[in-house]
CSV table of C-alpha atoms and ligand atoms in Angstrom, one decimal:
chain,number,residue,atom,x,y,z
V,13,MET,CA,123.6,113.4,107.4
V,14,ASN,CA,123.2,115.1,110.8
V,15,ASP,CA,121.2,111.6,112.6
V,16,LEU,CA,122.8,111.7,115.8
V,17,GLN,CA,122.7,115.9,116.1
V,18,GLY,CA,122.0,116.4,120.1
V,19,LYS,CA,123.9,113.6,121.4
V,20,ARG,CA,126.3,112.8,123.3
V,21,ILE,CA,127.6,108.9,122.9
V,22,VAL,CA,129.8,107.3,125.3
V,23,LEU,CA,132.1,105.1,123.9
V,24,GLY,CA,134.4,102.2,125.0
V,25,VAL,CA,136.7,100.1,123.5
V,26,THR,CA,137.8,97.7,125.2
V,27,GLY,CA,141.7,95.0,124.3
V,28,GLY,CA,141.1,93.0,120.8
V,29,ILE,CA,142.3,93.5,117.5
V,30,ALA,CA,139.4,95.5,116.2
V,31,ALA,CA,140.3,98.7,119.2
V,32,TYR,CA,141.6,99.8,115.2
V,33,LYS,CA,137.9,99.8,114.1
V,34,ALA,CA,136.8,102.0,117.0
V,35,CYS,CA,138.4,104.7,115.7
V,36,GLU,CA,137.3,104.1,112.5
V,37,LEU,CA,133.8,104.6,114.6
V,38,ALA,CA,134.5,107.4,117.0
V,39,ARG,CA,134.8,109.5,113.3
V,40,LEU,CA,131.9,108.1,111.9
V,41,ILE,CA,129.8,108.8,115.4
V,42,GLY,CA,131.0,112.6,115.8
V,43,LYS,CA,130.2,112.5,111.9
V,44,ALA,CA,126.9,112.2,112.4
V,45,GLY,CA,126.7,115.2,115.0
V,46,ALA,CA,127.3,113.3,117.6
V,47,ASP,CA,129.3,114.3,121.4
V,48,VAL,CA,131.9,111.3,121.9
V,49,ASP,CA,133.6,110.0,124.5
V,50,VAL,CA,135.6,107.6,124.2
V,51,VAL,CA,136.0,104.7,127.4
V,52,MET,CA,139.1,102.9,126.8
V,53,THR,CA,140.2,99.9,129.2
V,54,GLU,CA,143.7,99.6,130.1
V,55,ALA,CA,144.1,96.2,127.4
V,56,ALA,CA,142.8,98.6,124.6
V,57,THR,CA,145.3,101.2,125.1
V,58,GLN,CA,147.8,98.5,123.9
V,59,PHE,CA,146.4,98.7,120.6
V,60,VAL,CA,145.8,102.3,120.2
V,61,ALA,CA,146.6,104.9,121.3
V,62,PRO,CA,144.2,106.8,123.6
V,63,LEU,CA,145.6,109.8,121.0
V,64,THR,CA,144.3,108.8,118.3
V,65,PHE,CA,140.9,108.8,119.6
V,66,GLN,CA,140.7,112.6,121.7
V,67,ALA,CA,142.4,113.1,117.6
V,68,LEU,CA,139.1,111.7,115.9
V,69,THR,CA,136.9,113.3,119.0
V,70,GLY,CA,138.5,116.9,120.9
V,71,ARG,CA,137.6,115.3,123.6
V,72,PRO,CA,140.0,113.9,126.4
V,73,VAL,CA,139.8,110.4,126.3
V,74,GLN,CA,139.5,108.5,129.8
V,75,VAL,CA,141.3,105.3,130.7
V,76,SER,CA,141.8,105.5,133.9
V,77,MET,CA,139.2,104.9,138.0
V,78,TRP,CA,142.4,106.7,139.3
V,79,GLN,CA,142.7,109.8,137.8
V,80,THR,CA,142.3,113.0,139.8
V,81,ASP,CA,141.4,116.1,137.7
V,82,ARG,CA,137.5,115.2,138.5
V,83,ALA,CA,136.6,118.2,141.1
V,84,ASN,CA,134.2,115.0,142.8
V,85,GLY,CA,136.8,112.4,141.6
V,86,MET,CA,133.8,109.7,140.1
V,87,ALA,CA,134.6,108.9,136.3
V,88,HIS,CA,133.1,106.4,136.4
V,89,ILE,CA,130.0,107.7,137.8
V,90,ASP,CA,130.0,111.4,136.0
V,91,LEU,CA,130.5,109.9,131.8
V,92,THR,CA,126.9,108.5,131.8
V,93,ARG,CA,125.4,111.1,133.4
V,94,GLY,CA,123.3,112.9,130.6
V,95,ALA,CA,124.8,110.3,128.0
V,96,ASP,CA,122.0,109.6,125.0
V,97,ALA,CA,123.4,106.3,124.7
V,98,LEU,CA,127.3,103.7,126.2
V,99,LEU,CA,128.3,102.0,122.9
V,100,VAL,CA,131.6,99.5,123.7
V,101,ALA,CA,133.2,98.9,120.4
V,102,PRO,CA,134.7,96.1,119.8
V,103,ALA,CA,133.3,93.9,123.1
V,104,THR,CA,135.8,91.6,124.2
V,105,ALA,CA,134.7,87.6,125.7
V,106,ASP,CA,136.3,88.6,128.8
V,107,PHE,CA,134.8,91.8,129.0
V,108,ILE,CA,130.6,91.0,128.2
V,109,ALA,CA,131.8,88.2,131.1
V,110,LYS,CA,132.5,91.3,133.0
V,111,LEU,CA,129.4,92.4,132.9
V,112,ALA,CA,126.9,89.0,132.4
V,113,HIS,CA,128.9,89.2,136.5
V,114,GLY,CA,128.5,93.4,137.4
V,115,PHE,CA,132.4,93.1,137.5
V,116,ALA,CA,133.9,97.0,138.2
V,117,ASP,CA,137.4,96.6,139.3
V,118,ASP,CA,137.9,99.3,136.0
V,119,LEU,CA,136.9,102.5,134.8
V,120,LEU,CA,135.1,100.9,131.1
V,121,SER,CA,132.6,98.4,133.5
V,122,SER,CA,131.9,100.1,136.2
V,123,LEU,CA,130.4,102.2,134.0
V,124,CYS,CA,128.4,99.9,132.5
V,125,LEU,CA,127.4,99.1,136.1
V,126,ALA,CA,126.5,102.6,137.2
V,127,ARG,CA,124.4,104.1,134.3
V,128,ASP,CA,121.6,105.2,133.6
V,129,CYS,CA,121.2,105.3,130.0
V,130,PRO,CA,120.8,102.2,127.7
V,131,LEU,CA,124.3,100.4,126.5
V,132,LEU,CA,124.8,98.4,123.6
V,133,ILE,CA,127.7,96.0,122.4
V,134,ALA,CA,129.3,94.8,119.2
V,135,PRO,CA,130.8,91.9,120.1
V,136,ALA,CA,134.9,90.9,119.0
V,137,MET,CA,136.7,87.5,119.3
V,138,ASN,CA,137.5,84.0,117.1
V,139,ARG,CA,135.2,81.9,116.2
V,140,GLN,CA,135.7,79.7,119.0
V,141,MET,CA,135.1,81.6,122.2
V,142,TRP,CA,132.2,83.3,120.6
V,143,ILE,CA,130.6,79.8,120.5
V,144,ASN,CA,132.1,78.0,123.9
V,145,PRO,CA,128.8,77.8,126.2
V,146,ALA,CA,130.4,79.9,128.8
V,147,THR,CA,130.1,83.6,126.2
V,148,GLN,CA,126.9,82.6,125.1
V,149,ARG,CA,125.8,81.9,128.8
V,150,ASN,CA,126.5,84.8,129.5
V,151,VAL,CA,125.5,86.4,126.4
V,152,ALA,CA,122.1,85.6,126.6
V,153,GLN,CA,122.3,87.1,130.6
V,154,VAL,CA,123.5,90.3,129.4
V,155,ARG,CA,121.1,90.1,127.0
V,156,GLY,CA,118.4,89.2,129.1
V,157,ASP,CA,119.8,91.6,131.4
V,158,GLY,CA,118.2,94.5,128.4
V,159,VAL,CA,121.8,95.1,126.7
V,160,VAL,CA,121.3,95.8,122.8
V,161,ILE,CA,124.3,93.7,120.8
V,162,LEU,CA,124.7,94.1,117.4
V,163,GLY,CA,126.6,91.6,115.8
V,164,PRO,CA,128.7,89.4,115.1
V,165,ALA,CA,129.4,89.7,111.8
V,166,SER,CA,130.7,86.2,110.7
V,167,GLY,CA,133.9,85.8,108.1
V,168,GLU,CA,137.4,85.9,108.0
V,169,GLN,CA,139.7,86.8,110.8
V,170,ALA,CA,142.6,88.2,112.0
V,171,CYS,CA,143.6,84.8,113.8
V,172,GLY,CA,143.4,83.8,110.9
V,173,GLU,CA,140.3,81.7,111.3
V,174,VAL,CA,136.9,82.0,109.4
V,175,GLY,CA,133.8,82.0,111.7
V,176,GLU,CA,131.2,83.8,113.0
V,177,GLY,CA,133.0,86.9,116.2
V,178,ARG,CA,134.3,89.4,114.0
V,179,MET,CA,132.6,93.0,114.8
V,180,LEU,CA,131.0,94.4,112.6
V,181,GLU,CA,131.8,97.1,110.2
V,182,ALA,CA,132.0,100.7,111.4
V,183,GLU,CA,130.1,102.1,109.3
V,184,ALA,CA,127.5,99.0,110.0
V,185,LEU,CA,127.2,100.0,114.1
V,186,CYS,CA,126.9,103.5,112.9
V,187,GLN,CA,124.3,102.9,111.4
V,188,ALA,CA,122.8,99.9,114.3
V,189,LEU,CA,123.5,103.4,116.3
V,190,ILE,CA,120.9,105.4,114.3
V,191,ALA,CA,118.2,102.7,113.9
V,192,PHE,CA,118.4,102.6,118.1
V,193,PHE,CA,117.6,106.5,118.4
V,194,GLN,CA,114.9,105.9,116.1
V,195,PRO,CA,111.0,105.1,117.2
V,196,LYS,CA,109.6,102.3,117.3
V,197,LEU,CA,106.9,103.4,114.9
V,198,LEU,CA,106.4,100.1,113.4
V,199,ALA,CA,107.7,97.2,116.2
V,200,GLY,CA,105.7,94.5,115.9
V,201,LYS,CA,105.0,94.4,111.8
V,202,ARG,CA,105.5,92.1,109.1
V,203,VAL,CA,106.5,94.9,105.8
V,204,LEU,CA,107.1,93.4,102.3
V,205,LEU,CA,109.1,95.4,99.7
V,206,THR,CA,109.9,95.6,96.3
V,207,ALA,CA,112.4,97.4,94.3
V,208,GLY,CA,114.6,98.4,91.7
V,209,PRO,CA,114.0,97.8,88.0
V,210,THR,CA,112.7,94.3,86.5
V,211,GLN,CA,114.5,92.9,83.3
V,212,GLU,CA,113.2,90.9,81.1
V,213,PRO,CA,115.0,88.5,78.6
V,214,LEU,CA,114.4,89.9,74.7
V,215,ASP,CA,117.8,87.4,74.2
V,216,PRO,CA,120.5,86.1,76.0
V,217,VAL,CA,122.5,88.9,75.9
V,218,ARG,CA,119.8,91.7,76.3
V,219,VAL,CA,117.0,92.4,78.6
V,220,LEU,CA,114.1,95.4,78.5
V,221,THR,CA,114.2,97.2,81.8
V,222,ASN,CA,113.6,100.1,83.2
V,223,LEU,CA,115.6,102.9,84.7
V,224,SER,CA,115.5,102.6,88.8
V,225,SER,CA,118.4,103.0,90.7
V,226,GLY,CA,116.8,101.3,93.8
V,227,LYS,CA,117.1,103.7,96.1
V,228,MET,CA,113.8,104.7,97.7
V,229,GLY,CA,112.8,101.2,97.5
V,230,TYR,CA,116.3,100.7,100.1
V,231,ALA,CA,115.3,103.7,102.0
V,232,LEU,CA,112.8,102.7,102.9
V,233,ALA,CA,113.3,98.8,103.6
V,234,ARG,CA,115.0,100.4,105.8
V,235,ALA,CA,113.6,103.2,107.4
V,236,CYS,CA,110.5,100.6,108.6
V,237,ALA,CA,113.8,98.3,109.9
V,238,GLU,CA,114.4,101.1,112.2
V,239,ALA,CA,110.6,101.7,113.2
V,240,GLY,CA,111.0,97.8,114.6
V,241,ALA,CA,109.5,96.1,111.2
V,242,SER,CA,111.0,92.5,110.6
V,243,VAL,CA,111.2,93.9,106.4
V,244,THR,CA,111.5,91.4,103.8
V,245,LEU,CA,112.4,93.0,100.0
V,246,VAL,CA,111.9,91.4,97.6
V,247,SER,CA,115.0,93.2,94.9
V,248,GLY,CA,115.7,94.0,91.2
V,249,PRO,CA,119.1,94.4,90.1
V,250,VAL,CA,120.9,96.5,92.2
V,251,CYS,CA,123.9,97.6,92.8
V,252,LEU,CA,123.1,98.2,97.2
V,253,PRO,CA,124.0,97.2,99.6
V,254,THR,CA,121.1,95.1,101.7
V,255,PRO,CA,119.5,97.1,105.3
V,256,ALA,CA,120.7,95.8,108.3
V,257,GLY,CA,118.3,93.9,110.1
V,258,VAL,CA,116.2,93.4,106.0
V,259,THR,CA,115.6,89.8,104.6
V,260,ARG,CA,116.8,90.4,100.6
V,261,ILE,CA,114.8,88.1,97.3
V,262,ASP,CA,116.9,88.7,94.5
V,263,VAL,CA,115.4,88.0,91.1
V,264,VAL,CA,115.6,89.6,87.8
V,265,SER,CA,112.6,89.2,86.2
V,266,ALA,CA,108.2,91.1,87.1
V,267,LEU,CA,106.8,87.0,86.6
V,268,GLU,CA,110.0,86.8,89.5
V,269,MET,CA,109.9,89.0,91.5
V,270,ARG,CA,105.3,88.2,91.9
V,271,ASP,CA,106.7,84.4,92.9
V,272,ALA,CA,108.9,85.7,94.9
V,273,VAL,CA,106.3,89.3,96.5
V,274,ILE,CA,103.5,85.8,96.7
V,275,ASN,CA,105.6,83.9,98.4
V,276,ALA,CA,106.5,86.2,101.1
V,277,LEU,CA,103.2,87.0,101.6
V,278,PRO,CA,100.9,87.9,104.2
V,279,ALA,CA,102.8,90.6,105.7
V,280,ASP,CA,101.0,94.4,107.2
V,281,ILE,CA,102.7,96.2,104.6
V,282,PHE,CA,103.4,96.2,101.1
V,283,ILE,CA,105.3,99.0,100.1
V,284,ALA,CA,105.7,98.1,95.6
V,285,VAL,CA,107.9,101.2,94.8
V,286,ALA,CA,109.7,99.0,92.2
V,287,ALA,CA,109.5,100.4,88.4
V,288,VAL,CA,108.2,96.5,86.7
V,289,ALA,CA,109.1,96.4,83.3
V,290,ASP,CA,105.3,96.4,81.5
V,291,TYR,CA,105.9,94.6,78.9
V,292,ARG,CA,108.3,91.3,78.1
V,293,PRO,CA,108.7,89.4,75.2
V,294,ALA,CA,106.3,87.5,74.1
V,295,ALA,CA,109.4,84.9,73.0
V,296,PRO,CA,112.7,85.3,74.1
V,297,ALA,CA,114.5,84.4,71.7
V,298,ALA,CA,117.3,81.5,72.2
V,299,HIS,CA,120.1,82.7,70.7
V,300,LYS,CA,121.4,86.0,70.4
V,301,ILE,CA,119.4,88.3,68.1
V,302,LYS,CA,121.4,88.7,64.7
V,303,LYS,CA,121.5,92.3,63.0
V,304,GLY,CA,120.6,92.7,59.7
V,305,ALA,CA,117.1,93.6,58.9
V,306,GLU,CA,116.7,97.9,58.1
V,307,ARG,CA,113.3,97.0,61.0
V,308,LEU,CA,112.8,94.6,63.6
V,309,THR,CA,109.2,94.3,65.5
V,310,LEU,CA,109.4,93.2,69.6
V,311,ASP,CA,106.2,91.5,70.1
V,312,LEU,CA,105.0,92.0,73.6
V,313,VAL,CA,102.9,90.9,76.4
V,314,ALA,CA,101.6,93.0,79.0
V,315,ASN,CA,103.9,91.4,82.8
V,316,PRO,CA,101.5,91.3,85.6
V,317,ASP,CA,100.8,94.3,87.5
V,318,ILE,CA,102.3,93.1,90.8
V,319,LEU,CA,100.4,95.3,92.9
V,320,ALA,CA,97.0,94.8,92.0
V,321,GLU,CA,97.1,92.0,92.5
V,322,VAL,CA,98.5,91.4,96.3
V,323,ALA,CA,95.6,95.0,97.0
V,324,ALA,CA,93.3,92.4,95.8
V,325,LEU,CA,93.8,90.2,97.9
V,326,PRO,CA,90.9,89.5,99.9
V,327,ASP,CA,93.1,89.5,102.8
V,328,ALA,CA,95.4,92.2,101.6
V,329,PRO,CA,97.9,93.8,102.9
V,330,PHE,CA,98.1,98.0,103.3
V,331,CYS,CA,98.9,98.5,100.6
V,332,VAL,CA,101.6,101.1,99.2
V,333,GLY,CA,101.7,102.4,95.7
V,334,PHE,CA,104.5,104.5,94.0
V,335,ALA,CA,103.6,106.8,91.3
V,336,ALA,CA,106.6,108.0,88.9
V,337,GLU,CA,105.4,111.2,86.5
V,338,SER,CA,107.5,113.8,84.9
V,339,GLN,CA,103.2,115.6,85.0
V,340,GLN,CA,100.1,115.8,86.5
V,341,LEU,CA,101.1,114.8,89.3
V,342,ALA,CA,98.2,114.4,91.8
V,343,GLU,CA,96.0,113.9,88.1
V,344,TYR,CA,98.1,110.2,87.8
V,345,ALA,CA,98.9,109.3,91.6
V,346,GLU,CA,95.4,109.8,92.0
V,347,ALA,CA,94.1,108.4,89.2
V,348,LYS,CA,96.3,104.9,90.3
V,349,ARG,CA,95.7,105.0,94.0
V,350,ARG,CA,91.7,104.4,92.6
V,351,ALA,CA,92.0,101.6,90.5
V,352,LYS,CA,94.5,99.6,92.1
V,353,ARG,CA,92.3,100.4,95.2
V,354,LEU,CA,95.0,101.7,97.9
V,355,PRO,CA,94.2,103.1,101.3
V,356,LEU,CA,98.0,105.5,100.6
V,357,VAL,CA,100.0,106.4,96.6
V,358,VAL,CA,103.2,108.1,97.2
V,359,GLY,CA,104.4,110.8,94.2
V,360,ASN,CA,107.4,111.5,93.2
V,361,LEU,CA,107.2,114.5,90.7
V,362,VAL,CA,110.9,113.4,88.0
V,363,GLN,CA,112.0,116.5,86.7
V,364,ASP,CA,115.9,115.8,87.0
V,365,GLY,CA,116.1,111.7,85.9
V,366,LEU,CA,116.0,108.7,88.6
V,367,GLY,CA,118.4,107.9,90.9
V,368,GLY,CA,119.4,110.9,92.4
V,369,GLU,CA,120.3,111.2,95.7
V,370,ALA,CA,116.7,113.3,96.6
V,371,ASN,CA,113.6,113.2,95.9
V,372,GLN,CA,110.2,115.8,96.2
V,373,ILE,CA,107.3,113.4,97.0
V,374,THR,CA,103.9,114.0,98.1
V,375,LEU,CA,101.6,111.1,99.2
V,376,PHE,CA,98.6,111.2,98.7
V,377,ASP,CA,95.1,109.0,100.6
V,378,ALA,CA,91.9,109.2,100.4
V,379,ALA,CA,92.5,112.6,103.0
V,380,GLY,CA,94.1,114.5,99.7
V,381,SER,CA,97.1,115.4,98.8
V,382,HIS,CA,100.3,116.1,101.7
V,383,PRO,CA,103.3,117.2,100.1
V,384,LEU,CA,106.8,116.6,101.8
V,385,PRO,CA,109.6,119.1,102.4
V,386,PRO,CA,112.5,118.4,100.3
V,387,GLY,CA,115.4,115.7,101.7
V,388,ASP,CA,117.7,112.8,100.7
V,389,LYS,CA,116.0,109.5,100.3
V,390,LEU,CA,116.5,108.7,103.8
V,391,THR,CA,115.1,111.3,105.6
V,392,LEU,CA,112.5,111.0,103.0
V,393,ALA,CA,111.3,107.4,103.3
V,394,ARG,CA,111.1,107.6,107.8
V,395,ALA,CA,108.2,111.0,106.5
V,396,ILE,CA,106.6,108.2,104.4
V,397,VAL,CA,107.3,105.4,107.3
V,398,ARG,CA,105.4,107.8,109.4
V,399,HIS,CA,102.7,108.3,107.5
V,400,ILE,CA,102.1,104.7,107.8
V,401,ALA,CA,101.7,104.5,110.8
V,402,GLU,CA,99.6,107.6,111.6
V,403,MET,CA,97.1,106.1,109.0
V,404,ILE,CA,97.9,102.5,110.2
V,405,HIS,CA,96.8,103.2,114.2
V,406,ALA,CA,94.3,105.8,113.3
V,407,HIS,CA,92.8,102.1,111.6
V,408,ASP,CA,93.2,99.8,114.8
P,23,CTP,N1,103.6,98.0,90.1
P,23,CTP,C1,103.9,97.0,89.8
P,23,CTP,N2,104.3,95.7,89.1
P,23,CTP,C2,103.5,96.0,88.5
P,23,CTP,C3,103.2,97.6,87.6
P,23,CTP,C4,103.4,98.4,87.9
P,23,CTP,O1,103.8,96.5,91.7
P,23,CTP,N3,103.5,95.4,87.0
P,23,CTP,C5,104.2,98.7,90.9
P,23,CTP,C6,105.0,99.7,90.7
P,23,CTP,O2,105.5,98.8,92.4
P,23,CTP,C7,104.6,101.4,91.9
P,23,CTP,C8,103.2,100.8,90.5
P,23,CTP,O3,103.0,99.6,90.8
P,23,CTP,O4,104.3,100.4,93.2
P,23,CTP,C9,102.6,102.2,89.3
P,23,CTP,O5,102.0,102.2,89.2
P,23,CTP,P1,101.8,101.6,87.8
P,23,CTP,O6,100.1,101.5,87.1
P,23,CTP,O7,101.7,101.0,86.9
P,23,CTP,O8,102.4,102.3,87.3
P,23,CTP,P2,102.7,102.7,85.9
P,23,CTP,O9,104.1,101.0,85.7
P,23,CTP,O10,104.0,103.7,85.6
P,23,CTP,O11,102.3,103.0,84.5
P,23,CTP,P3,102.1,104.5,83.4
P,23,CTP,O12,103.5,103.5,83.2
P,23,CTP,O13,100.4,103.7,83.0
P,23,CTP,O14,102.6,105.9,84.5
């Protein structure tokens, strides 16, 4: 996806071992459509050669203040003029200290001081350096100055210690950069979502379930977080990574999903994407059901309808339902919207089975039906978020 098409990003690399991850980051930002200008500190060149970044970005790499190849000799100012963002990854403890105090004794710190574009930094250091009061003071200072801090993550460190201070992975940083540029249409809103299938136990080794990859719900959770909402995702069993900034609650059965949703309220917006099993075995067997009989009849009881229950609450959030249909999409989707008294239903015509990357989607609200142009799930999710935001702001 070309989420950074037309953007120019200055990628600053300072002298930490996480500089090796910045190579992948430069590649990913370029792959997302941006032009990437890499600026390294002298210390960073001890870890990775400038040539590596030059080969990855196809553009010259700047290290020194004293290069004479610029006519006006003003690299420390020119490089961020017209840039959409300056991202420093990794940002060492030393570099953050310099930022906090406004030092400008090399090209990268001068660029930070002379910039007229947003600055994002990805701290990377040993865990003791990170929790040191001096570092924490400096981080608070630069955050207060309007710098966006990405991470750090927790985990195993290059020094062998385990704790907070690792740089976020390149993929997560690229996603954070993409999110940074998304309009904050849901700023200040609390969004609660369900996603994935539920599993209803038949016996200790078997379940009844629905075919659902969870991809659409996860894409929507990501799109809501990108739009500035605080997002809680109640998820059935899926194999998907949690989108950045999203609080995820794992559940298995419909009853667990229902309880998790009710406990996670209040919310401003509830988006029910999960393919909840409509029925569950009335009495799951305590032991594995043995084969033998020619026929086996299952006794099923209805599961609670989570969306209908939330929509009927006296202080119900703005509720969005999903209708996956194999035919007569408009009739069925509109019928579900009316039956559950929902302001919005996302209708999905399922022709080639579930779980693919792309979807064909039509939105149904009181004003009528709104087909969305075909696209991948994240693009569709962002379009759904725009529609929700428009409806909510019209209502407010
Ligand atoms: N839903 C829910 N709890 C359930 C069942 C469905 O929250 N127990 C939500 C789904 O997440 C989705 C919408 O309700 O947003 C789907 O509506 P529904 O009428 O239940 O659809 P189907 O189960 O597909 O109905 P049918 O089998 O009649 O097509």
